[in-house]
CSV table of C-alpha atoms in Angstrom, one decimal:
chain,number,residue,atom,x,y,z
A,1027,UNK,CA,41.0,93.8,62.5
A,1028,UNK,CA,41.1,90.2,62.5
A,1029,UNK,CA,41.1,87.8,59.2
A,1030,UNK,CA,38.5,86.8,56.9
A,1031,UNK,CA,38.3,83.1,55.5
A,1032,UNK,CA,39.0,83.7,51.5
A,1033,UNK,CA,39.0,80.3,49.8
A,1034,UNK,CA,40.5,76.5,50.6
A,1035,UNK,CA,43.9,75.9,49.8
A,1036,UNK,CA,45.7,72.3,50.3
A,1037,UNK,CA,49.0,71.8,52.3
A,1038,UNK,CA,51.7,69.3,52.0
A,1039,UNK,CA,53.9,69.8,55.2
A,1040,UNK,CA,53.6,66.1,56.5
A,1041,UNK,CA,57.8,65.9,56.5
A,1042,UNK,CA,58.7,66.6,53.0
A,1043,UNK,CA,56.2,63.5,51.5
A,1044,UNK,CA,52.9,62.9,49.9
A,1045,UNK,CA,50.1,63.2,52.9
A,1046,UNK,CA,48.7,60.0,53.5
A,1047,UNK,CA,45.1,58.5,53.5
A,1048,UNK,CA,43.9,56.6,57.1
A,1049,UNK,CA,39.9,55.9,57.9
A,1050,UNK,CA,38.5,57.6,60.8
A,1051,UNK,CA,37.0,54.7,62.3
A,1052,UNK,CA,35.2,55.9,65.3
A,1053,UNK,CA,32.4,53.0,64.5
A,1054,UNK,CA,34.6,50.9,66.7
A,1055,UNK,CA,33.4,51.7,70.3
A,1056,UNK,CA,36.1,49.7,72.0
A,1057,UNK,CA,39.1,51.7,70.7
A,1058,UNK,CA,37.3,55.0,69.4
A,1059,UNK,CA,35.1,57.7,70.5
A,1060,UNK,CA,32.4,58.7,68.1
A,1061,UNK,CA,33.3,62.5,66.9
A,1062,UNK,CA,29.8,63.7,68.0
A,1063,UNK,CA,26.8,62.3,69.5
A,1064,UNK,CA,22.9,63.1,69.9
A,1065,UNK,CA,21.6,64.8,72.6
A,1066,UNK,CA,22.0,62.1,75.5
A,1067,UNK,CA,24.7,63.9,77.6
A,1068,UNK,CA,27.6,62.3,79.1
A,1069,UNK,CA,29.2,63.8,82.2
A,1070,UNK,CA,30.3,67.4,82.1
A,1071,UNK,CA,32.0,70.4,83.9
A,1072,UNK,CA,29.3,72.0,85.4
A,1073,UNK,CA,30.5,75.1,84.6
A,1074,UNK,CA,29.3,74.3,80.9
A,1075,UNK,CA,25.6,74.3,82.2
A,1076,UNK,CA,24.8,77.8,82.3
A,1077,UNK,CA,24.7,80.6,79.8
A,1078,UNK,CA,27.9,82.8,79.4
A,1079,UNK,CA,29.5,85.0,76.8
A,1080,UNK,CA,30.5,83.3,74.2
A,1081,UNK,CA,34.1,82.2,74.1
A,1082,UNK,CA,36.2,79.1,73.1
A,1083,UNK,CA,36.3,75.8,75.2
A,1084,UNK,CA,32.4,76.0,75.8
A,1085,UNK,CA,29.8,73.5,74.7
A,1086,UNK,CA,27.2,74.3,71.7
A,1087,UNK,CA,24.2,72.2,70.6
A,1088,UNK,CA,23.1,72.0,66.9
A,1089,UNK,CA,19.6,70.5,66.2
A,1090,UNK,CA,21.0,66.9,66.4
A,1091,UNK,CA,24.5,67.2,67.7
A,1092,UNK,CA,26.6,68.8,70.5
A,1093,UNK,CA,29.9,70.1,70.0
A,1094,UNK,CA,32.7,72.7,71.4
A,1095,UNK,CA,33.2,76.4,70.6
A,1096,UNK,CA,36.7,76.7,68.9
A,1097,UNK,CA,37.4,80.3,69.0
A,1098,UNK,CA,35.6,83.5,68.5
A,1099,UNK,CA,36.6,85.5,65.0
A,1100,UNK,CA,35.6,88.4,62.3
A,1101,UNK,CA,34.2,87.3,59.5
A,1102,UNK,CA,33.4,89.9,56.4
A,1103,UNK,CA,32.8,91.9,59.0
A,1104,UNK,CA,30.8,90.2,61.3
A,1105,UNK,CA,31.1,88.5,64.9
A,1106,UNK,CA,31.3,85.1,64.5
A,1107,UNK,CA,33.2,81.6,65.7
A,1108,UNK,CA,34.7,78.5,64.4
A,1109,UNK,CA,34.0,75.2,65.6
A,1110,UNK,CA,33.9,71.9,63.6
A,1111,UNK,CA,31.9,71.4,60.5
A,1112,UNK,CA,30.8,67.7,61.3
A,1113,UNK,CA,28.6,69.3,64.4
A,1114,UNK,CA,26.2,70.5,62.1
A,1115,UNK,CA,23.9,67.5,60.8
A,1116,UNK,CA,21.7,67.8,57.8
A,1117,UNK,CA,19.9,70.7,57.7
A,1118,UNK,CA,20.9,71.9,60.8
A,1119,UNK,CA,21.5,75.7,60.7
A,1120,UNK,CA,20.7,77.1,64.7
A,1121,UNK,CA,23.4,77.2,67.2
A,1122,UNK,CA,22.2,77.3,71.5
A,1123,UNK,CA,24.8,77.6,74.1
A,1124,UNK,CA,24.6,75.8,76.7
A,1125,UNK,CA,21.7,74.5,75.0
A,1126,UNK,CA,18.9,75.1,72.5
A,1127,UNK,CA,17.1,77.1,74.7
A,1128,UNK,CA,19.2,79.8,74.7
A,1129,UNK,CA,20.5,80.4,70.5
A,1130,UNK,CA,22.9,82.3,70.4
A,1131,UNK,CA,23.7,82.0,66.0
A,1132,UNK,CA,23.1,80.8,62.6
A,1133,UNK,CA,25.1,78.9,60.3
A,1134,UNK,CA,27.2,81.0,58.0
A,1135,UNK,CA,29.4,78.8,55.8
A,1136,UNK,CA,30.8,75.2,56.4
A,1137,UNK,CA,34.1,74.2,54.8
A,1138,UNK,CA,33.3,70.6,55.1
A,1139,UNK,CA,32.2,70.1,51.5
A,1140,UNK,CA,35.7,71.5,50.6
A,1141,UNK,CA,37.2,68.7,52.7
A,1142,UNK,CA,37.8,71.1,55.4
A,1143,UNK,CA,36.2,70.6,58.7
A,1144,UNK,CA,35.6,73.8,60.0
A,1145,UNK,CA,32.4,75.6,60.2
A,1146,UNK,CA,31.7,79.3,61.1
A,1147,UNK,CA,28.4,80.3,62.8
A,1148,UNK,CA,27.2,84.3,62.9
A,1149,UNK,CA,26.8,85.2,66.4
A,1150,UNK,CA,23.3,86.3,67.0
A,1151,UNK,CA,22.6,90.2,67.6
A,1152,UNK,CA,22.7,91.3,71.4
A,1153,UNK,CA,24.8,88.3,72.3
A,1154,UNK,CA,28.2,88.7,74.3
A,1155,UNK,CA,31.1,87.3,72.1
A,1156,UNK,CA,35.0,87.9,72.9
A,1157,UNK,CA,37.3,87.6,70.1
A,1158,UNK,CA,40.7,85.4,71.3
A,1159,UNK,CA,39.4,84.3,74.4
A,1160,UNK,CA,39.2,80.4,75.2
A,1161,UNK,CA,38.1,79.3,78.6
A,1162,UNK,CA,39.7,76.6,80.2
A,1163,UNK,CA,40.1,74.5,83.6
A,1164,UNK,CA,42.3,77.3,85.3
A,1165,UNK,CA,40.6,80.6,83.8
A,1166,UNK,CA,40.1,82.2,80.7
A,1167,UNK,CA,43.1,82.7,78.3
A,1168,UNK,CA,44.3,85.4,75.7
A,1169,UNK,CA,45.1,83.5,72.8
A,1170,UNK,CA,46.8,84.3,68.8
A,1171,UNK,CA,44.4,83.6,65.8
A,1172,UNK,CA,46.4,80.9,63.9
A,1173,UNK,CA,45.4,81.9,60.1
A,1174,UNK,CA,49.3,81.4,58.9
A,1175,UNK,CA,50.7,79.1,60.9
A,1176,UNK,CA,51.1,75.6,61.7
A,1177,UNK,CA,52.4,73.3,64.6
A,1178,UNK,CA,55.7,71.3,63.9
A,1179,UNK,CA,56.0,67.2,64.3
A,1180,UNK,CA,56.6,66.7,67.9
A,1181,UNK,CA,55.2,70.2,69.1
A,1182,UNK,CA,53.3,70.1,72.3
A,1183,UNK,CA,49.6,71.1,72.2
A,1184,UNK,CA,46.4,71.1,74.4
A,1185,UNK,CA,43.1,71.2,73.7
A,1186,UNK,CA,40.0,72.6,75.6
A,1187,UNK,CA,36.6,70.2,75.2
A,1188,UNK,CA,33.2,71.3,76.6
A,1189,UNK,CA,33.6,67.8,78.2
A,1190,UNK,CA,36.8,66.4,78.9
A,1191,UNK,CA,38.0,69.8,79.8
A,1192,UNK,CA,42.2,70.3,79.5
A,1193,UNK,CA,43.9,67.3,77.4
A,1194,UNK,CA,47.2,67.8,77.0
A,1195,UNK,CA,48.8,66.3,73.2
A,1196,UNK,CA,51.8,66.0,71.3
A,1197,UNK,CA,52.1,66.5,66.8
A,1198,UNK,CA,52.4,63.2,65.7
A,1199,UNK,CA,51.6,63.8,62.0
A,1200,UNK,CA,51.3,67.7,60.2
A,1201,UNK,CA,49.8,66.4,57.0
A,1202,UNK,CA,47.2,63.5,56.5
A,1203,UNK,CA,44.0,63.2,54.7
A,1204,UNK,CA,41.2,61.2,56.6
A,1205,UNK,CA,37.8,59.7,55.5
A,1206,UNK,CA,34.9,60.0,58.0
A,1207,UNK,CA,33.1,56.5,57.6
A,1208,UNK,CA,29.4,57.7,58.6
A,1209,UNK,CA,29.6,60.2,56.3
A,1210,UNK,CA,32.3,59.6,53.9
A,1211,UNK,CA,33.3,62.9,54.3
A,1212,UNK,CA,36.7,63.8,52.7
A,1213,UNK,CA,38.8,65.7,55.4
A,1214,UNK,CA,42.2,66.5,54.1
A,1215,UNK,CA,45.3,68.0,55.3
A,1216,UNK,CA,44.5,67.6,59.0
A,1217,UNK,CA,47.3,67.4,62.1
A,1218,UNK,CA,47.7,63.9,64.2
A,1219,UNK,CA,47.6,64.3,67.6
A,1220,UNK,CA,49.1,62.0,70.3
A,1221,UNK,CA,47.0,62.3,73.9
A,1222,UNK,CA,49.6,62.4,77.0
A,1223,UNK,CA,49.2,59.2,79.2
A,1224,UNK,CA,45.8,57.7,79.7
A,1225,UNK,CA,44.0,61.1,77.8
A,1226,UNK,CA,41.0,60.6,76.3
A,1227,UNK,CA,38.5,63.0,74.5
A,1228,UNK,CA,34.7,62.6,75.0
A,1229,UNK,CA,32.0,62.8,72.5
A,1230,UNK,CA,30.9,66.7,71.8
A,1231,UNK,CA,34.7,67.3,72.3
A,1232,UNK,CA,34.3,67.9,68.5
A,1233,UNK,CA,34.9,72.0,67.8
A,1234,UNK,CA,37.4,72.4,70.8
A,1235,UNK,CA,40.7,74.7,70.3
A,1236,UNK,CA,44.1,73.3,69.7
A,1237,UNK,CA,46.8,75.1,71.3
A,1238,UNK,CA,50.4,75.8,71.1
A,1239,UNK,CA,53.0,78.2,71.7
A,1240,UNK,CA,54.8,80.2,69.0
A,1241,UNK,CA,57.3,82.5,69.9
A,1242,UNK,CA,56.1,82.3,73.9
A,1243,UNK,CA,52.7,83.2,73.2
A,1244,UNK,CA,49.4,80.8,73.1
A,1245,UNK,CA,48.5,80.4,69.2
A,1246,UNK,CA,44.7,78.9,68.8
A,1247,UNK,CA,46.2,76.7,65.4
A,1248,UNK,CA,42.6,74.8,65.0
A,1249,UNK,CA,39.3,72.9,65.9
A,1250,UNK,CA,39.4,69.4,67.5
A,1251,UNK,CA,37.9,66.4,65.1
A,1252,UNK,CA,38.0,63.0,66.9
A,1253,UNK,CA,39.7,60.4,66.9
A,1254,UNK,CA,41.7,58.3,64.4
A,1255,UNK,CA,42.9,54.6,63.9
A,1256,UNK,CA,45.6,54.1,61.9
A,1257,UNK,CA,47.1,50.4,62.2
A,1258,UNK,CA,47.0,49.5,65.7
A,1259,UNK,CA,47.3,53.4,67.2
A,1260,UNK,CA,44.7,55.5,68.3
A,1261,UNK,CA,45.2,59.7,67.7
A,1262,UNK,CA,43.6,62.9,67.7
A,1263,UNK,CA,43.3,65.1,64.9
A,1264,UNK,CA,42.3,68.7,64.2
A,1265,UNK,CA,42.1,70.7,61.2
A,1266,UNK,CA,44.5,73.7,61.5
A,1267,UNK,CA,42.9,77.0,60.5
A,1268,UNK,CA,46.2,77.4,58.4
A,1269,UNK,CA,44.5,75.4,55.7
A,1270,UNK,CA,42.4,78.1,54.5
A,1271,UNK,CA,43.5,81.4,53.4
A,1272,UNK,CA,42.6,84.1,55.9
A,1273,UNK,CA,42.4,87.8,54.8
């Protein structure tokens, strides 16, 4: 049986200090992608044009946004999957994969008001779901639920985006608290990510898994955010799933 969300808790884990406080300032197009975007689609896998079960690394569409399934998960008992919280605008409650022709769930509870940006989404009855499963640029992949456990500075990580595909990343911070401009939206405790090379992450990236290995094994630790300024470098962040307690 696989965890249930219980409440919010905060972590401090950002090397033995106080986490710190940067502005998400994806308003700056030169240096920034926006963290979601309306429905004007940039290019994308083609794969991600068609209806298929439901597993993590595919692309979603809310009312006014598009975003990427994290992971599929139990939740009090039902089927259900985590993505990021910011993908649902106001009032948006329907969820359509590939797109809103096809819904395929409702809204169940969002953690952004509790400065978390997750969001879990009821999977619709009659519609195929795997639990664990992300897809990715070389196949589908078994992967660990994360609830207790978070990546280390320096750990290497990749993410799956419905449209940049495989992005490979490195821990460059385990503990910082963000403020999302457009929204002013309080998002605390989330992991810095540093993108390999010339990496970049799309808009309706937002929602993607972020993987790692614990012990050998592929450990799904989060859902993708955006992107971050702070002073003159550019990251990625996430919030791990290790923020909330899981039953």
């Amino acid at each position: 049986m696989l965890p249930m969300i219980r409440l919010w808790r905060p972590r401090l884990l950002f090397q033995g200090s106080r986490a710190s406080r940067f502005n998400v300032l994806d308003s700056h197009p030169a240096i920034i992608d926006r963290f979601f975007h309306s429905l004007v689609e940039p290019v994308m896998p083609a794969n991600n044009l068609k209806v298929r079960p439901l597993v993590g690394g595919i692309k979603i569409v809310t009312r006014s946004k598009i975003g990427t399934l994290g992971l599929v998960v139990k939740y009090n008992g039902n089927m259900c999957f985590v993505t990021a919280g910011h993908v649902f605008g106001k009032g948006d409650a329907r969820v359509g994969q590939p797109d809103d022709a096809n819904p395929v769930g409702d809204l169940l509870e969002n953690f952004l008001e509790d400065n978390q940006d997750i969001a879990i989404v009821k999977v619709s009855s009659g519609v195929d779901a795997t639990p664990n499963e992300i897809w990715t640029d070389s196949g589908i992949k078994q992967v660990a639920f994360g609830s207790d456990v978070r990546p280390t500075k320096d750990q290497r990580l990749w993410l799956q985006g419905a449209f940049s595909g495989l992005v490979n990343c490195s821990v460059a911070g385990t503990d910082v608290d963000i403020t999302v401009p457009d929204t002013n939206d309080q998002v605390k405790n989330v992991v810095l990510l540093n993108l390999d090379g010339e990496a970049r992450t799309q808009p309706g990236d937002s929602g993607a898994p972020v993987v790692g290995k614990v012990g050998g094994k592929d450990v799904c630790y989060g859902v993708y955010g955006g992107k971050v300024v702070v002073g003159a470098d550019t990251y990625g962040w996430f919030t791990p799933f290790e923020n909330l307690f899981w039953d």
